[in-house]
Amino acid sequence: MGEMPHPGVDIVVVFDRMIYSHRAAIRIIINKLSSKDRLSLVWARTPAHRIMELTFMTYNGRSNALALLEVVVKYVENMTDMAAGLREGAEILRGRESDSRVGCIVFMSDMKEVQDPSKEKGTSPAQEISPEFPVHAFGLANRHDPEIMKYIADMTSGTYSFCNESDLDDALELFMAGITKVAATSVKITLTAHEGITISSIESGSHGKNVSLNKLSGEIDIRDIYAGEQKNFIVFLAVTEGKTKLVTIGGRYRGLNVMRKQLPDTDVFILRPRPGCLPAQLAKHHDVVAELARIQLLKGLTQFVELGGRRLMSEQMLVYLWHHVKVMKRWSQCT
């Protein structure tokens, strides 16, 4: 798509309490924003409290934001209303004069005693948290609730990061390097199957996906793409014997000048093995293997949570699941 001029991003940071790790994380975000970027701070309590409205991170704006952190730490109590804070964050972004700028919410939590928005007072999740803007959830240390944080990220097409204090800086540096270099928004990837081919399913992670009823077309929706970013997806196809032309990939996106642009159509072919070639002689592409391994890991984590293991989630369990994926027989030729 090519890199485009950066018009600035709007970030709303929602936090449940102001301890050292939260303060250090917000400082990183403030210092990584340019004078074109805007920041707002929201304390997730009942009612949610706007510590700072959207403010350009000029020298004065940055100085004021840093000074506010020192003041807030004296008054924020160990209480939280996550849903209220996220609703307030969405309201701030919704109230902007123009939607041509990228907007997102960064939610930081290290508390388990927040209410699960999918179960609160019998209301539906959609009433509690708006999917209108992506929420990038950072769970700090082992004290946060991973199930709720992942629920928030999935519902809003955001991300969930588990961070110990030792790797929090690296996680935020990586996140800020991406979010401040968004090259395109509202990206839609289209898939059109050719004769003798049907689309069985699409694995797109937290990104929206759709396969038509006749299984001859599909779509993947991506909210934002960063400059230089590569996203990988797995599409499972049913292929009639002898067919070599599989699908045509196309799409469209909105540039940061708000203009819609088309992606060129690309045909995908399969190279059939020569006669007499044994299955063991066929190579597996490393990118495909990596994506399939990630899918298996995610399914393992999901099953673990569904079986009631979220309270026992630990780094050792994550390592165990990852090694289990790698040694599975189906990947034995690829590890």
Tab-separated table of C-alpha atoms in Angstrom:
chain	number	residue	atom	x	y	z
A	1	MET	CA	0.000	0.000	0.000
A	2	GLY	CA	2.941	2.298	0.508
A	3	GLU	CA	3.655	4.537	3.472
A	4	MET	CA	1.547	7.663	3.755
A	5	PRO	CA	1.931	10.937	5.667
A	6	HIS	CA	1.134	10.447	9.336
A	7	PRO	CA	-1.834	12.669	10.323
A	8	GLY	CA	-1.679	11.720	13.988
A	9	VAL	CA	-3.540	9.263	16.213
A	10	ASP	CA	-5.944	9.707	19.115
A	11	ILE	CA	-5.316	7.414	22.100
A	12	VAL	CA	-7.486	7.175	25.205
A	13	VAL	CA	-5.697	5.459	28.103
A	14	VAL	CA	-8.102	3.833	30.571
A	15	PHE	CA	-6.617	2.598	33.848
A	16	ASP	CA	-8.123	0.942	36.910
A	17	ARG	CA	-5.673	2.331	39.443
A	18	MET	CA	-2.472	4.360	39.456
A	19	ILE	CA	0.393	2.312	40.828
A	20	TYR	CA	4.022	2.367	39.749
A	21	SER	CA	3.595	-0.032	36.800
A	22	HIS	CA	0.613	1.930	35.416
A	23	ARG	CA	2.435	5.233	35.783
A	24	ALA	CA	5.562	3.924	34.077
A	25	ALA	CA	3.498	2.474	31.212
A	26	ILE	CA	1.601	5.719	30.608
A	27	ARG	CA	4.877	7.662	30.634
A	28	ILE	CA	6.134	5.473	27.788
A	29	ILE	CA	2.994	6.209	25.772
A	30	ILE	CA	3.259	9.959	26.415
A	31	ASN	CA	6.911	10.108	25.418
A	32	LYS	CA	6.315	8.134	22.208
A	33	LEU	CA	3.588	10.446	20.901
A	34	SER	CA	4.399	13.304	18.547
A	35	SER	CA	2.940	16.803	18.439
A	36	LYS	CA	0.404	15.525	15.848
A	37	ASP	CA	-0.929	12.897	18.265
A	38	ARG	CA	-3.545	13.386	20.984
A	39	LEU	CA	-3.920	11.654	24.354
A	40	SER	CA	-6.738	11.409	26.869
A	41	LEU	CA	-6.651	9.797	30.340
A	42	VAL	CA	-9.660	8.089	31.956
A	43	TRP	CA	-9.931	6.558	35.427
A	44	ALA	CA	-12.186	3.487	35.297
A	45	ARG	CA	-14.438	3.997	38.295
A	46	THR	CA	-18.147	4.685	38.946
A	47	PRO	CA	-18.743	7.114	37.383
A	48	ALA	CA	-15.748	7.134	35.044
A	49	HIS	CA	-13.580	10.219	35.473
A	50	ARG	CA	-11.802	12.039	32.640
A	51	ILE	CA	-8.435	12.999	34.044
A	52	MET	CA	-7.465	14.696	30.777
A	53	GLU	CA	-9.420	15.419	27.590
A	54	LEU	CA	-7.880	14.695	24.181
A	55	THR	CA	-4.781	16.880	24.124
A	56	PHE	CA	-2.113	17.323	21.461
A	57	MET	CA	1.225	16.020	22.738
A	58	THR	CA	3.159	19.196	22.086
A	59	TYR	CA	5.870	20.120	24.565
A	60	ASN	CA	3.299	21.771	26.826
A	61	GLY	CA	0.738	18.994	26.347
A	62	ARG	CA	3.280	16.333	27.225
A	63	SER	CA	4.473	18.267	30.265
A	64	ASN	CA	0.914	18.691	31.536
A	65	ALA	CA	0.148	14.991	31.040
A	66	LEU	CA	3.256	13.926	32.944
A	67	ALA	CA	2.451	16.349	35.756
A	68	LEU	CA	-1.110	14.965	35.985
A	69	LEU	CA	0.249	11.469	36.569
A	70	GLU	CA	2.007	12.641	39.699
A	71	VAL	CA	-1.166	14.309	40.987
A	72	VAL	CA	-3.515	11.438	40.151
A	73	VAL	CA	-1.468	8.828	42.014
A	74	LYS	CA	-2.353	10.560	45.297
A	75	TYR	CA	-6.099	10.244	44.808
A	76	VAL	CA	-6.877	7.100	42.788
A	77	GLU	CA	-8.239	4.358	45.038
A	78	ASN	CA	-8.079	0.602	44.592
A	79	MET	CA	-11.535	0.376	43.069
A	80	THR	CA	-12.585	-0.032	39.468
A	81	ASP	CA	-15.499	-0.119	37.034
A	82	MET	CA	-13.914	-1.357	33.846
A	83	ALA	CA	-17.076	-1.171	31.723
A	84	ALA	CA	-17.696	2.453	32.752
A	85	GLY	CA	-14.129	3.415	31.880
A	86	LEU	CA	-14.269	1.784	28.451
A	87	ARG	CA	-17.642	3.352	27.682
A	88	GLU	CA	-16.203	6.751	28.575
A	89	GLY	CA	-13.208	6.114	26.329
A	90	ALA	CA	-15.469	5.255	23.403
A	91	GLU	CA	-17.554	8.373	24.079
A	92	ILE	CA	-14.432	10.544	23.885
A	93	LEU	CA	-13.442	9.089	20.510
A	94	ARG	CA	-17.009	9.225	19.243
A	95	GLY	CA	-17.198	12.925	20.048
A	96	ARG	CA	-14.314	13.949	17.791
A	97	GLU	CA	-15.046	16.423	14.998
A	98	SER	CA	-13.466	14.164	12.356
A	99	ASP	CA	-13.042	10.401	12.106
A	100	SER	CA	-10.184	10.608	9.606
A	101	ARG	CA	-7.689	10.105	12.438
A	102	VAL	CA	-6.975	6.673	13.850
A	103	GLY	CA	-8.515	6.296	17.308
A	104	CYS	CA	-8.084	3.543	19.886
A	105	ILE	CA	-8.305	2.777	23.595
A	106	VAL	CA	-5.449	1.420	25.699
A	107	PHE	CA	-6.764	-0.366	28.801
A	108	MET	CA	-4.377	-1.223	31.648
A	109	SER	CA	-5.393	-3.461	34.518
A	110	ASP	CA	-3.756	-5.527	37.222
A	111	MET	CA	-6.937	-6.301	39.160
A	112	LYS	CA	-9.101	-9.426	39.174
A	113	GLU	CA	-11.977	-7.952	41.104
A	114	VAL	CA	-13.410	-6.139	38.085
A	115	GLN	CA	-16.853	-7.231	36.945
A	116	ASP	CA	-17.070	-9.412	33.852
A	117	PRO	CA	-19.020	-7.324	31.302
A	118	SER	CA	-20.443	-10.446	29.664
A	119	LYS	CA	-22.189	-11.440	32.896
A	120	GLU	CA	-22.877	-8.141	34.646
A	121	LYS	CA	-26.508	-7.597	35.696
A	122	GLY	CA	-27.783	-9.896	32.980
A	123	THR	CA	-27.130	-7.331	30.238
A	124	SER	CA	-25.625	-8.215	26.890
A	125	PRO	CA	-21.912	-7.541	26.269
A	126	ALA	CA	-22.760	-5.117	23.455
A	127	GLN	CA	-24.554	-2.861	25.945
A	128	GLU	CA	-21.524	-2.713	28.220
A	129	ILE	CA	-18.610	-2.236	25.818
A	130	SER	CA	-18.761	-0.581	22.404
A	131	PRO	CA	-17.068	-2.484	19.549
A	132	GLU	CA	-16.765	0.796	17.658
A	133	PHE	CA	-13.114	1.372	18.593
A	134	PRO	CA	-10.323	-1.172	19.167
A	135	VAL	CA	-9.280	-1.740	22.762
A	136	HIS	CA	-5.670	-2.785	23.282
A	137	ALA	CA	-5.707	-4.474	26.686
A	138	PHE	CA	-2.516	-4.776	28.730
A	139	GLY	CA	-2.794	-7.212	31.631
A	140	LEU	CA	-0.109	-6.362	34.156
A	141	ALA	CA	1.556	-9.246	36.006
A	142	ASN	CA	-0.415	-12.220	37.340
A	143	ARG	CA	-3.025	-10.165	39.182
A	144	HIS	CA	-5.267	-9.321	36.216
A	145	ASP	CA	-8.081	-11.458	34.803
A	146	PRO	CA	-6.931	-12.881	31.419
A	147	GLU	CA	-10.403	-14.099	30.415
A	148	ILE	CA	-11.956	-10.649	30.707
A	149	MET	CA	-9.030	-8.918	29.012
A	150	LYS	CA	-9.119	-11.293	26.044
A	151	TYR	CA	-12.910	-10.909	25.846
A	152	ILE	CA	-12.490	-7.134	25.544
A	153	ALA	CA	-9.809	-7.432	22.855
A	154	ASP	CA	-11.777	-9.953	20.790
A	155	MET	CA	-15.030	-8.006	20.965
A	156	THR	CA	-13.424	-4.767	19.777
A	157	SER	CA	-10.921	-6.252	17.266
A	158	GLY	CA	-8.136	-5.064	19.522
A	159	THR	CA	-5.238	-6.926	21.143
A	160	TYR	CA	-4.489	-8.482	24.521
A	161	SER	CA	-0.968	-8.496	25.931
A	162	PHE	CA	0.152	-10.260	29.102
A	163	CYS	CA	2.989	-8.232	30.599
A	164	ASN	CA	5.266	-8.763	33.552
A	165	GLU	CA	6.902	-5.625	34.903
A	166	SER	CA	10.199	-6.743	33.343
A	167	ASP	CA	8.823	-6.840	29.786
A	168	LEU	CA	6.198	-4.083	29.983
A	169	ASP	CA	8.525	-1.511	28.437
A	170	ASP	CA	9.267	-3.712	25.418
A	171	ALA	CA	5.570	-4.539	24.887
A	172	LEU	CA	4.544	-0.876	24.929
A	173	GLU	CA	7.486	0.211	22.761
A	174	LEU	CA	6.401	-2.332	20.149
A	175	PHE	CA	2.750	-1.292	20.368
A	176	MET	CA	3.499	2.423	20.069
A	177	ALA	CA	5.869	1.853	17.147
A	178	GLY	CA	2.941	0.328	15.271
A	179	ILE	CA	-0.033	2.464	16.290
A	180	THR	CA	1.735	5.718	15.396
A	181	LYS	CA	2.506	4.440	11.873
A	182	VAL	CA	-0.932	3.361	10.658
A	183	ALA	CA	-0.858	3.378	6.838
A	184	ALA	CA	-4.441	2.320	6.043
A	185	THR	CA	-7.771	1.753	7.755
A	186	SER	CA	-11.024	-0.109	6.981
A	187	VAL	CA	-9.186	-2.790	5.035
A	188	LYS	CA	-11.333	-5.489	3.400
A	189	ILE	CA	-9.673	-8.517	1.808
A	190	THR	CA	-11.882	-10.371	-0.698
A	191	LEU	CA	-11.552	-14.000	-1.802
A	192	THR	CA	-13.234	-15.389	-4.919
A	193	ALA	CA	-13.017	-19.134	-5.581
A	194	HIS	CA	-12.583	-20.462	-9.103
A	195	GLU	CA	-14.333	-23.382	-10.763
A	196	GLY	CA	-13.999	-26.601	-8.776
A	197	ILE	CA	-12.880	-24.762	-5.622
A	198	THR	CA	-14.863	-23.967	-2.467
A	199	ILE	CA	-13.821	-22.067	0.665
A	200	SER	CA	-14.217	-24.302	3.729
A	201	SER	CA	-13.212	-21.812	6.435
A	202	ILE	CA	-11.015	-18.815	7.232
A	203	GLU	CA	-8.723	-18.440	10.251
A	204	SER	CA	-8.258	-14.697	10.812
A	205	GLY	CA	-7.606	-14.379	14.541
A	206	SER	CA	-9.541	-11.470	16.049
A	207	HIS	CA	-10.253	-9.929	12.638
A	208	GLY	CA	-13.760	-10.200	11.221
A	209	LYS	CA	-14.365	-12.856	8.587
A	210	ASN	CA	-17.206	-14.150	6.463
A	211	VAL	CA	-17.709	-17.050	4.051
A	212	SER	CA	-20.690	-16.942	1.680
A	213	LEU	CA	-23.381	-19.610	1.941
A	214	ASN	CA	-22.313	-21.152	-1.359
A	215	LYS	CA	-18.684	-21.131	-0.169
A	216	LEU	CA	-17.527	-19.441	-3.370
A	217	SER	CA	-16.410	-16.176	-1.781
A	218	GLY	CA	-15.119	-14.826	1.502
A	219	GLU	CA	-14.006	-11.632	3.223
A	220	ILE	CA	-11.608	-10.568	5.964
A	221	ASP	CA	-12.018	-7.192	7.690
A	222	ILE	CA	-8.997	-5.456	9.213
A	223	ARG	CA	-9.434	-2.206	11.105
A	224	ASP	CA	-5.911	-0.783	10.737
A	225	ILE	CA	-2.667	-1.713	8.967
A	226	TYR	CA	0.659	-0.280	10.114
A	227	ALA	CA	3.384	0.831	7.705
A	228	GLY	CA	5.536	-2.199	6.936
A	229	GLU	CA	3.222	-4.579	8.817
A	230	GLN	CA	2.545	-8.077	7.503
A	231	LYS	CA	-0.592	-10.009	8.468
A	232	ASN	CA	-0.989	-13.705	7.792
A	233	PHE	CA	-4.274	-15.607	7.462
A	234	ILE	CA	-5.112	-19.232	6.769
A	235	VAL	CA	-7.832	-20.101	4.241
A	236	PHE	CA	-8.924	-23.746	4.016
A	237	LEU	CA	-10.054	-24.820	0.542
A	238	ALA	CA	-11.729	-27.889	-0.925
A	239	VAL	CA	-9.991	-28.505	-4.250
A	240	THR	CA	-11.285	-30.734	-7.026
A	241	GLU	CA	-8.614	-33.098	-8.332
A	242	GLY	CA	-6.672	-31.631	-11.209
A	243	LYS	CA	-7.549	-27.988	-10.528
A	244	THR	CA	-4.627	-25.566	-10.244
A	245	LYS	CA	-6.237	-22.094	-10.214
A	246	LEU	CA	-7.570	-21.647	-6.683
A	247	VAL	CA	-8.752	-18.159	-5.728
A	248	THR	CA	-8.485	-14.504	-6.675
A	249	ILE	CA	-7.501	-12.211	-3.818
A	250	GLY	CA	-8.502	-8.545	-3.972
A	251	GLY	CA	-9.797	-5.868	-1.663
A	252	ARG	CA	-10.030	-2.220	-0.794
A	253	TYR	CA	-8.932	0.120	1.960
A	254	ARG	CA	-9.176	3.704	3.104
A	255	GLY	CA	-6.035	5.773	3.026
A	256	LEU	CA	-5.338	8.338	5.712
A	257	ASN	CA	-6.442	11.021	3.260
A	258	VAL	CA	-9.896	9.382	3.648
A	259	MET	CA	-9.897	8.258	0.002
A	260	ARG	CA	-10.911	4.661	-0.741
A	261	LYS	CA	-8.502	2.668	-2.866
A	262	GLN	CA	-8.670	-0.745	-4.518
A	263	LEU	CA	-6.127	-3.495	-4.051
A	264	PRO	CA	-5.092	-5.171	-7.325
A	265	ASP	CA	-6.533	-8.643	-7.916
A	266	THR	CA	-4.055	-11.474	-7.505
A	267	ASP	CA	-4.678	-15.039	-8.683
A	268	VAL	CA	-3.422	-17.899	-6.515
A	269	PHE	CA	-2.334	-21.134	-8.182
A	270	ILE	CA	-1.197	-24.470	-6.799
A	271	LEU	CA	1.812	-26.264	-8.244
A	272	ARG	CA	0.915	-29.934	-8.479
A	273	PRO	CA	3.687	-32.422	-7.514
A	274	ARG	CA	5.272	-34.365	-10.302
A	275	PRO	CA	4.160	-37.982	-10.825
A	276	GLY	CA	5.735	-40.404	-8.378
A	277	CYS	CA	6.464	-37.745	-5.740
A	278	LEU	CA	5.925	-39.182	-2.236
A	279	PRO	CA	4.114	-37.175	0.517
A	280	ALA	CA	7.269	-37.278	2.640
A	281	GLN	CA	9.119	-35.408	-0.116
A	282	LEU	CA	6.732	-32.461	-0.066
A	283	ALA	CA	7.917	-29.370	1.777
A	284	LYS	CA	5.777	-27.251	4.096
A	285	HIS	CA	6.170	-23.479	3.867
A	286	HIS	CA	7.466	-22.100	7.170
A	287	ASP	CA	4.943	-19.220	7.242
A	288	VAL	CA	2.049	-21.667	6.871
A	289	VAL	CA	3.476	-23.928	9.563
A	290	ALA	CA	3.870	-20.973	11.934
A	291	GLU	CA	0.259	-19.856	11.430
A	292	LEU	CA	-1.109	-23.378	11.908
A	293	ALA	CA	0.935	-23.730	15.092
A	294	ARG	CA	-0.474	-20.452	16.425
A	295	ILE	CA	-4.009	-21.640	15.650
A	296	GLN	CA	-3.404	-24.839	17.616
A	297	LEU	CA	-1.966	-22.865	20.544
A	298	LEU	CA	-4.977	-20.543	20.621
A	299	LYS	CA	-7.379	-23.485	20.530
A	300	GLY	CA	-5.476	-25.091	23.415
A	301	LEU	CA	-5.718	-21.900	25.484
A	302	THR	CA	-9.421	-21.536	24.688
A	303	GLN	CA	-10.162	-25.098	25.739
A	304	PHE	CA	-8.156	-24.605	28.925
A	305	VAL	CA	-10.197	-21.528	29.834
A	306	GLU	CA	-13.506	-23.228	28.977
A	307	LEU	CA	-12.601	-26.069	31.332
A	308	GLY	CA	-12.330	-23.575	34.176
A	309	GLY	CA	-8.571	-23.274	34.244
A	310	ARG	CA	-8.267	-19.509	33.907
A	311	ARG	CA	-7.590	-19.067	37.614
A	312	LEU	CA	-4.645	-21.443	37.305
A	313	MET	CA	-3.197	-19.842	34.177
A	314	SER	CA	0.542	-19.447	34.519
A	315	GLU	CA	3.654	-18.964	32.468
A	316	GLN	CA	4.471	-22.669	32.947
A	317	MET	CA	1.077	-23.640	31.473
A	318	LEU	CA	1.640	-21.428	28.428
A	319	VAL	CA	5.062	-23.004	27.866
A	320	TYR	CA	3.541	-26.475	28.207
A	321	LEU	CA	0.849	-25.739	25.620
A	322	TRP	CA	3.386	-24.298	23.189
A	323	HIS	CA	5.690	-27.312	23.467
A	324	HIS	CA	2.690	-29.610	23.084
A	325	VAL	CA	1.848	-27.903	19.795
A	326	LYS	CA	5.406	-28.178	18.507
A	327	VAL	CA	5.764	-31.900	19.203
A	328	MET	CA	2.417	-32.910	17.783
A	329	LYS	CA	2.857	-35.550	15.111
A	330	ARG	CA	1.274	-33.385	12.441
A	331	TRP	CA	4.063	-30.809	12.824
A	332	SER	CA	6.871	-33.310	13.334
A	333	GLN	CA	8.288	-32.643	9.884
A	334	CYS	CA	8.284	-28.885	10.377
A	335	THR	CA	9.703	-28.104	13.823
